[in-house]
Amino acid sequence: MKGFTIIFARVIYAITWFYLAPIIPYLSSSLSFPISFSGLVPFSFFVGSGSMQIPSAYISSRIGLRRTMILGLSVMAISSLFVGNSTNLYMLLISYFIAGVGASMFFSSGASILAILNEKRTSTALGIYNSAFSLGGIIGLNWIFLDQHIGFKFSSYLLSALLFISIFINLRLPNHFPNWSTIKDKKILYLGIATSGVWGAYYVIGELFPTFATVNLHIQITQSSAITSTLLIFSLIGGLLAFLGDRGNRVKLLLITSILGVIPSLLLYTRYYFLGIVTIGIFNELAISILYALAASNRGSNAGIALAEINAVNIILGSIIQPIASLSGIYIWVISTILGIIPLVIITKIKQLA
């Protein structure tokens, strides 16, 4: 497979998504903001990333995929320096929002170049791309150990340095120019809507299961958080299985893996909750990898715009599931399962993209 420099950058990019999560209690104390405001920290990043997916795709059509990817990594590297030097909540939120903007520039451009370099093994390449995100997420969730040893400021500087290294090793990638008209393809819109529930259900589990397990399953919060972390580990495995998409009908495989990546949420009510976490981790990630392959396959340099549109729709619609599910009390997994499955009926509008 070609493009391992992109995979390295994807790992570092993913660290940026997760590295603040475990240290939010410390930031709450050091920056003097209520712990009830802690949700604003990751939210600021999601807003930056989600709102700029489509604009970033347009930028890539004007300056090229490689330049957009490098620009995104540069924005993330600089914003990490400001995150580490934040003196109040507002500075932290603005800095992390800007990091999200940079992330939006990297995601679709990097994936598109990777798909072009591996056009005969698109599913495999994008599966590894997603596995790299899971690996980076695992590292990010454990970044707190660096915070404890060298301090939050210097650990943020280290992340910035790794992002600058990612820039340097990717400077020689081809700079393809996608066609903006790809944004009008209805099949891409259908794919994004159909899988928004699958995307959303995954993040509901990642963010809300620790609290649910503590309150309803009487599991210690540290144990439930560790269990949730295994979601990323098995997601890594799911991404590595994406080569299956290069060997069969991707639309059918997307439907099957999507169902298997959502319905096991119901196991979270039972003593078999760990099996539910494992199954969801593998099949949800496999489904998203197949989704990206469907969007990117046979589109050449236009793959980035297709991926940006899908990711934007996934984030915008999928994020709605979390507040609805959290307000559902004990029915949280029933509601998230229903909302995850219903949009899949739209796949019937997609005849054959593979």
Coordinates of C-alpha atoms in Angstrom, one line a residue:
M1 CA 0.0 0.0 0.0
K2 CA 1.1 3.5 -0.8
G3 CA 0.8 6.6 1.4
F4 CA 2.0 5.6 4.8
T5 CA 3.1 9.2 5.5
I6 CA -0.6 10.1 5.3
I7 CA -1.4 7.3 7.8
F8 CA 1.2 8.7 10.2
A9 CA -0.4 12.1 9.9
R10 CA -3.8 10.5 10.5
V11 CA -2.6 9.1 13.8
I12 CA -1.3 12.4 15.0
Y13 CA -4.5 14.1 13.7
A14 CA -6.5 11.7 15.8
I15 CA -4.6 12.5 19.0
T16 CA -5.8 16.1 18.6
W17 CA -9.4 14.8 18.8
F18 CA -8.9 13.1 22.1
Y19 CA -5.9 14.5 24.0
L20 CA -7.9 17.1 26.0
A21 CA -10.7 14.7 27.2
P22 CA -8.8 13.1 30.2
I23 CA -7.4 16.4 31.3
I24 CA -10.6 18.5 31.3
P25 CA -10.9 18.3 35.1
Y26 CA -7.4 19.8 35.5
L27 CA -8.2 22.5 32.9
S28 CA -11.4 23.3 34.8
S29 CA -9.4 24.0 37.9
S30 CA -6.4 25.8 36.3
L31 CA -8.5 28.0 34.0
S32 CA -11.2 28.5 36.7
F33 CA -14.3 27.4 34.8
P34 CA -17.2 25.3 36.2
I35 CA -16.9 21.6 35.4
S36 CA -20.4 21.8 34.0
F37 CA -18.9 23.7 31.1
S38 CA -16.5 20.8 30.3
G39 CA -18.7 19.7 27.4
L40 CA -18.0 23.0 25.6
V41 CA -14.3 21.9 25.1
P42 CA -14.9 18.9 22.7
F43 CA -18.0 20.7 21.3
S44 CA -15.8 23.6 20.1
F45 CA -13.7 21.2 18.2
F46 CA -16.7 19.4 16.7
V47 CA -18.2 22.7 15.6
G48 CA -15.0 23.7 13.9
S49 CA -14.6 20.4 12.1
G50 CA -18.2 19.8 11.2
S51 CA -19.0 23.3 10.0
M52 CA -15.9 23.5 7.8
Q53 CA -16.1 20.1 6.0
I54 CA -17.8 21.5 2.9
P55 CA -15.8 24.8 2.8
S56 CA -12.6 22.9 3.1
A57 CA -13.6 20.7 0.2
Y58 CA -14.1 23.8 -1.9
I59 CA -10.7 25.1 -0.9
S60 CA -9.2 21.9 -2.1
S61 CA -10.8 22.4 -5.5
R62 CA -9.0 25.8 -5.7
I63 CA -5.6 25.1 -4.3
G64 CA -5.3 21.3 -4.6
L65 CA -5.6 18.3 -2.2
R66 CA -2.0 18.2 -0.9
R67 CA -1.9 22.0 -0.2
T68 CA -5.2 21.8 1.6
M69 CA -4.0 18.8 3.7
I70 CA -0.8 20.6 4.5
L71 CA -2.7 23.8 5.4
G72 CA -5.0 21.8 7.7
L73 CA -2.0 20.2 9.5
S74 CA -0.4 23.7 9.8
V75 CA -3.5 25.2 11.4
M76 CA -3.7 22.2 13.8
A77 CA 0.0 22.6 14.7
I78 CA -0.3 26.3 15.4
S79 CA -3.6 26.0 17.3
S80 CA -2.0 23.3 19.6
L81 CA 0.5 25.9 20.7
F82 CA -2.3 28.3 21.6
V83 CA -4.2 25.5 23.4
G84 CA -1.1 24.9 25.6
N85 CA -0.8 28.6 26.4
S86 CA -4.5 29.2 27.1
T87 CA -5.1 31.4 30.1
N88 CA -8.9 31.2 30.2
L89 CA -11.8 29.1 28.9
Y90 CA -12.5 31.5 26.0
M91 CA -9.0 31.2 24.7
L92 CA -9.1 27.4 25.0
L93 CA -12.4 27.2 23.2
I94 CA -11.3 29.5 20.3
S95 CA -8.0 27.6 20.0
Y96 CA -9.6 24.2 19.9
F97 CA -12.3 25.4 17.5
I98 CA -9.5 26.5 15.1
A99 CA -7.9 23.1 15.6
G100 CA -11.2 21.6 14.4
V101 CA -11.1 23.8 11.3
G102 CA -7.7 22.5 10.5
A103 CA -8.9 18.9 11.0
S104 CA -11.6 19.5 8.5
M105 CA -9.0 20.4 5.9
F106 CA -6.9 17.4 6.6
F107 CA -9.6 14.7 6.7
S108 CA -11.1 14.6 3.2
S109 CA -7.9 15.7 1.4
G110 CA -5.8 13.1 3.1
A111 CA -8.3 10.3 2.4
S112 CA -8.7 11.4 -1.2
I113 CA -5.0 11.3 -1.9
L114 CA -4.8 7.9 -0.2
A115 CA -7.6 6.6 -2.4
I116 CA -5.9 7.9 -5.5
L117 CA -2.6 6.2 -4.6
N118 CA -4.4 2.9 -3.9
E119 CA -7.3 3.0 -6.5
K120 CA -7.4 -0.8 -6.8
R121 CA -7.6 -1.3 -3.1
T122 CA -9.7 1.6 -1.9
S123 CA -11.5 -0.2 0.9
T124 CA -8.2 -1.6 2.3
A125 CA -6.5 1.8 2.2
L126 CA -9.4 3.7 3.8
G127 CA -9.9 0.9 6.3
I128 CA -6.3 1.4 7.5
Y129 CA -6.9 5.2 7.4
N130 CA -9.8 4.7 9.9
S131 CA -7.7 2.2 12.0
A132 CA -5.0 4.9 12.2
F133 CA -7.7 7.2 13.7
S134 CA -8.6 4.6 16.3
L135 CA -4.9 4.2 17.2
G136 CA -4.4 7.9 17.5
G137 CA -7.6 8.0 19.7
I138 CA -6.1 5.5 22.0
I139 CA -2.9 7.5 22.3
G140 CA -4.8 10.7 22.8
L141 CA -6.9 9.2 25.7
N142 CA -3.6 8.3 27.3
W143 CA -1.9 11.6 26.6
I144 CA -2.6 12.6 30.2
F145 CA 0.5 10.6 31.2
L146 CA 2.6 13.0 29.3
D147 CA 0.7 15.9 30.9
Q148 CA 1.6 14.5 34.3
H149 CA 5.3 14.1 33.5
I150 CA 6.2 17.2 31.5
G151 CA 3.2 19.4 32.0
F152 CA 0.2 20.3 29.9
K153 CA 1.9 23.2 28.1
F154 CA 4.9 21.1 27.0
S155 CA 2.8 18.1 26.1
S156 CA 0.8 20.4 23.8
Y157 CA 4.1 21.7 22.3
L158 CA 5.1 18.0 21.7
L159 CA 1.8 17.4 19.8
S160 CA 2.5 20.6 17.7
A161 CA 5.9 19.3 16.9
L162 CA 4.5 15.9 15.7
L163 CA 2.0 17.8 13.5
F164 CA 4.9 19.8 12.0
I165 CA 6.7 16.5 11.3
S166 CA 3.6 15.3 9.6
I167 CA 3.7 18.3 7.4
F168 CA 7.3 17.8 6.4
I169 CA 7.0 14.1 5.4
N170 CA 3.9 14.8 3.2
L171 CA 5.3 17.7 1.2
R172 CA 6.0 15.6 -1.9
L173 CA 2.5 14.1 -2.3
P174 CA 0.7 14.7 -5.6
N175 CA -1.4 17.9 -5.6
H176 CA -4.6 16.8 -7.5
F177 CA -7.4 19.3 -8.1
P178 CA -11.0 17.9 -7.5
N179 CA -14.0 19.1 -9.4
W180 CA -16.4 21.0 -7.2
S181 CA -19.5 19.8 -9.2
T182 CA -19.1 16.5 -7.4
I183 CA -21.0 18.1 -4.5
K184 CA -24.2 17.9 -6.5
D185 CA -24.1 14.1 -6.7
K186 CA -27.3 12.9 -4.9
K187 CA -25.9 9.4 -4.3
I188 CA -23.3 10.9 -2.0
L189 CA -26.0 12.8 -0.1
Y190 CA -28.1 9.6 0.2
L191 CA -25.0 7.8 1.6
G192 CA -24.4 10.5 4.2
I193 CA -28.0 10.6 5.4
A194 CA -28.3 6.8 5.4
T195 CA -25.3 6.3 7.6
S196 CA -25.7 9.3 9.9
G197 CA -27.4 7.2 12.5
V198 CA -24.6 4.6 12.4
W199 CA -22.1 7.4 13.0
G200 CA -24.2 9.0 15.7
A201 CA -24.9 5.8 17.6
Y202 CA -21.2 5.1 18.0
Y203 CA -20.5 8.4 19.6
V204 CA -23.5 8.1 21.9
I205 CA -21.9 4.9 23.3
G206 CA -18.4 6.5 23.6
E207 CA -19.6 9.5 25.5
L208 CA -22.6 8.3 27.5
F209 CA -22.0 4.6 28.4
P210 CA -19.6 5.4 31.3
T211 CA -22.4 7.4 33.1
F212 CA -25.1 4.8 32.2
A213 CA -22.9 2.0 33.4
T214 CA -22.2 3.7 36.7
V215 CA -25.8 4.6 37.4
N216 CA -27.7 1.6 36.1
L217 CA -25.2 -1.3 36.0
H218 CA -23.4 -0.1 39.2
I219 CA -20.0 -0.3 37.7
Q220 CA -17.3 2.0 39.0
I221 CA -16.7 5.0 36.7
T222 CA -13.0 4.1 36.2
Q223 CA -13.9 0.6 35.1
S224 CA -16.7 1.8 32.8
S225 CA -14.4 4.4 31.2
A226 CA -11.8 1.6 30.6
I227 CA -14.5 -0.6 29.0
T228 CA -15.5 2.3 26.7
S229 CA -11.8 2.7 25.7
T230 CA -11.9 -0.8 24.3
L231 CA -14.4 0.5 21.8
L232 CA -11.5 2.2 20.0
I233 CA -9.3 -0.9 20.2
F234 CA -11.9 -3.0 18.5
S235 CA -12.6 -0.2 16.1
L236 CA -9.0 -0.5 15.0
I237 CA -9.6 -4.1 14.2
G238 CA -12.8 -3.2 12.3
G239 CA -10.9 -0.8 10.1
L240 CA -8.3 -3.5 9.2
L241 CA -11.1 -5.8 8.0
A242 CA -12.1 -3.3 5.4
F243 CA -10.3 -5.2 2.7
L244 CA -13.5 -7.3 2.5
G245 CA -15.0 -4.3 0.7
D246 CA -12.5 -4.9 -2.2
R247 CA -13.9 -8.5 -2.6
G248 CA -17.6 -8.1 -2.8
N249 CA -20.7 -5.9 -3.2
R250 CA -20.0 -2.8 -1.1
V251 CA -23.6 -1.6 -0.8
K252 CA -24.7 -5.0 0.7
L253 CA -21.7 -5.1 3.0
L254 CA -22.4 -1.5 4.1
L255 CA -26.0 -2.4 5.0
I256 CA -25.0 -5.6 6.9
T257 CA -22.1 -4.1 8.8
S258 CA -24.2 -1.0 9.7
I259 CA -26.9 -3.1 11.3
L260 CA -24.3 -5.2 13.2
G261 CA -22.7 -1.9 14.2
V262 CA -25.8 -0.6 15.9
I263 CA -28.2 -3.3 17.1
P264 CA -25.7 -4.7 19.7
S265 CA -26.3 -1.5 21.6
L266 CA -29.2 -3.3 23.2
L267 CA -26.7 -5.6 24.9
L268 CA -25.6 -2.7 27.0
Y269 CA -28.6 -3.3 29.3
T270 CA -27.3 -6.8 30.1
R271 CA -24.3 -8.5 31.7
Y272 CA -23.1 -9.1 28.1
Y273 CA -22.4 -5.3 27.7
F274 CA -18.8 -6.0 26.9
L275 CA -19.8 -8.2 24.0
G276 CA -21.9 -5.3 22.8
I277 CA -19.0 -2.9 23.0
V278 CA -16.7 -5.3 21.1
T279 CA -19.3 -6.0 18.3
I280 CA -20.1 -2.4 17.8
G281 CA -16.4 -1.4 17.7
I282 CA -15.6 -3.9 15.0
F283 CA -18.7 -3.6 12.7
N284 CA -19.4 0.1 13.1
E285 CA -15.9 1.0 12.1
L286 CA -16.0 -1.5 9.3
A287 CA -19.3 0.0 8.1
I288 CA -17.8 3.5 8.1
S289 CA -14.7 2.3 6.2
I290 CA -16.9 0.7 3.5
L291 CA -18.9 3.9 3.4
Y292 CA -15.7 5.9 2.7
A293 CA -14.7 3.4 0.0
L294 CA -18.1 3.7 -1.7
A295 CA -17.8 7.5 -1.8
A296 CA -14.2 7.5 -3.0
S297 CA -14.2 4.6 -5.4
N298 CA -13.7 5.5 -9.1
R299 CA -13.9 9.2 -8.3
G300 CA -10.2 10.0 -8.6
S301 CA -9.3 13.4 -7.3
N302 CA -13.0 14.1 -6.7
A303 CA -13.1 11.6 -3.8
G304 CA -12.2 14.4 -1.3
I305 CA -15.3 16.4 -2.0
A306 CA -17.5 13.3 -1.7
L307 CA -15.9 12.3 1.6
A308 CA -16.3 15.9 2.9
E309 CA -20.0 15.9 2.1
I310 CA -20.6 12.6 3.7
N311 CA -18.6 13.5 6.8
A312 CA -20.5 16.8 7.1
V313 CA -23.9 15.1 6.9
N314 CA -22.8 12.4 9.3
I315 CA -21.7 15.0 11.9
I316 CA -24.6 17.4 11.5
L317 CA -27.4 14.7 11.6
G318 CA -25.6 12.1 13.7
S319 CA -24.8 14.6 16.5
I320 CA -28.6 15.1 17.0
I321 CA -28.9 11.5 18.4
Q322 CA -26.8 12.3 21.5
P323 CA -29.1 14.9 23.2
I324 CA -32.2 12.9 22.2
A325 CA -30.7 9.7 23.6
S326 CA -29.4 11.4 26.8
L327 CA -32.9 12.7 27.5
S328 CA -34.4 9.2 27.1
G329 CA -33.3 7.9 30.5
I330 CA -33.3 4.1 30.8
Y331 CA -34.4 3.9 27.1
I332 CA -31.2 5.5 25.9
W333 CA -30.0 2.4 23.9
V334 CA -33.4 1.6 22.5
I335 CA -33.8 5.1 21.2
S336 CA -30.2 5.3 19.8
T337 CA -30.7 1.9 18.1
I338 CA -33.9 3.0 16.5
L339 CA -32.4 6.3 15.4
G340 CA -29.3 4.5 14.1
I341 CA -31.3 1.9 12.0
I342 CA -34.1 4.0 10.5
P343 CA -32.0 6.1 8.1
L344 CA -30.5 2.9 6.6
V345 CA -33.7 2.5 4.5
I346 CA -32.3 5.3 2.3
I347 CA -29.7 2.8 1.1
T348 CA -32.5 1.4 -1.1
K349 CA -32.1 4.5 -3.2
I350 CA -28.5 3.6 -3.9
K351 CA -28.4 1.1 -6.7
Q352 CA -24.7 0.3 -7.1
L353 CA -21.7 2.4 -6.4
A354 CA -19.1 -0.3 -6.0

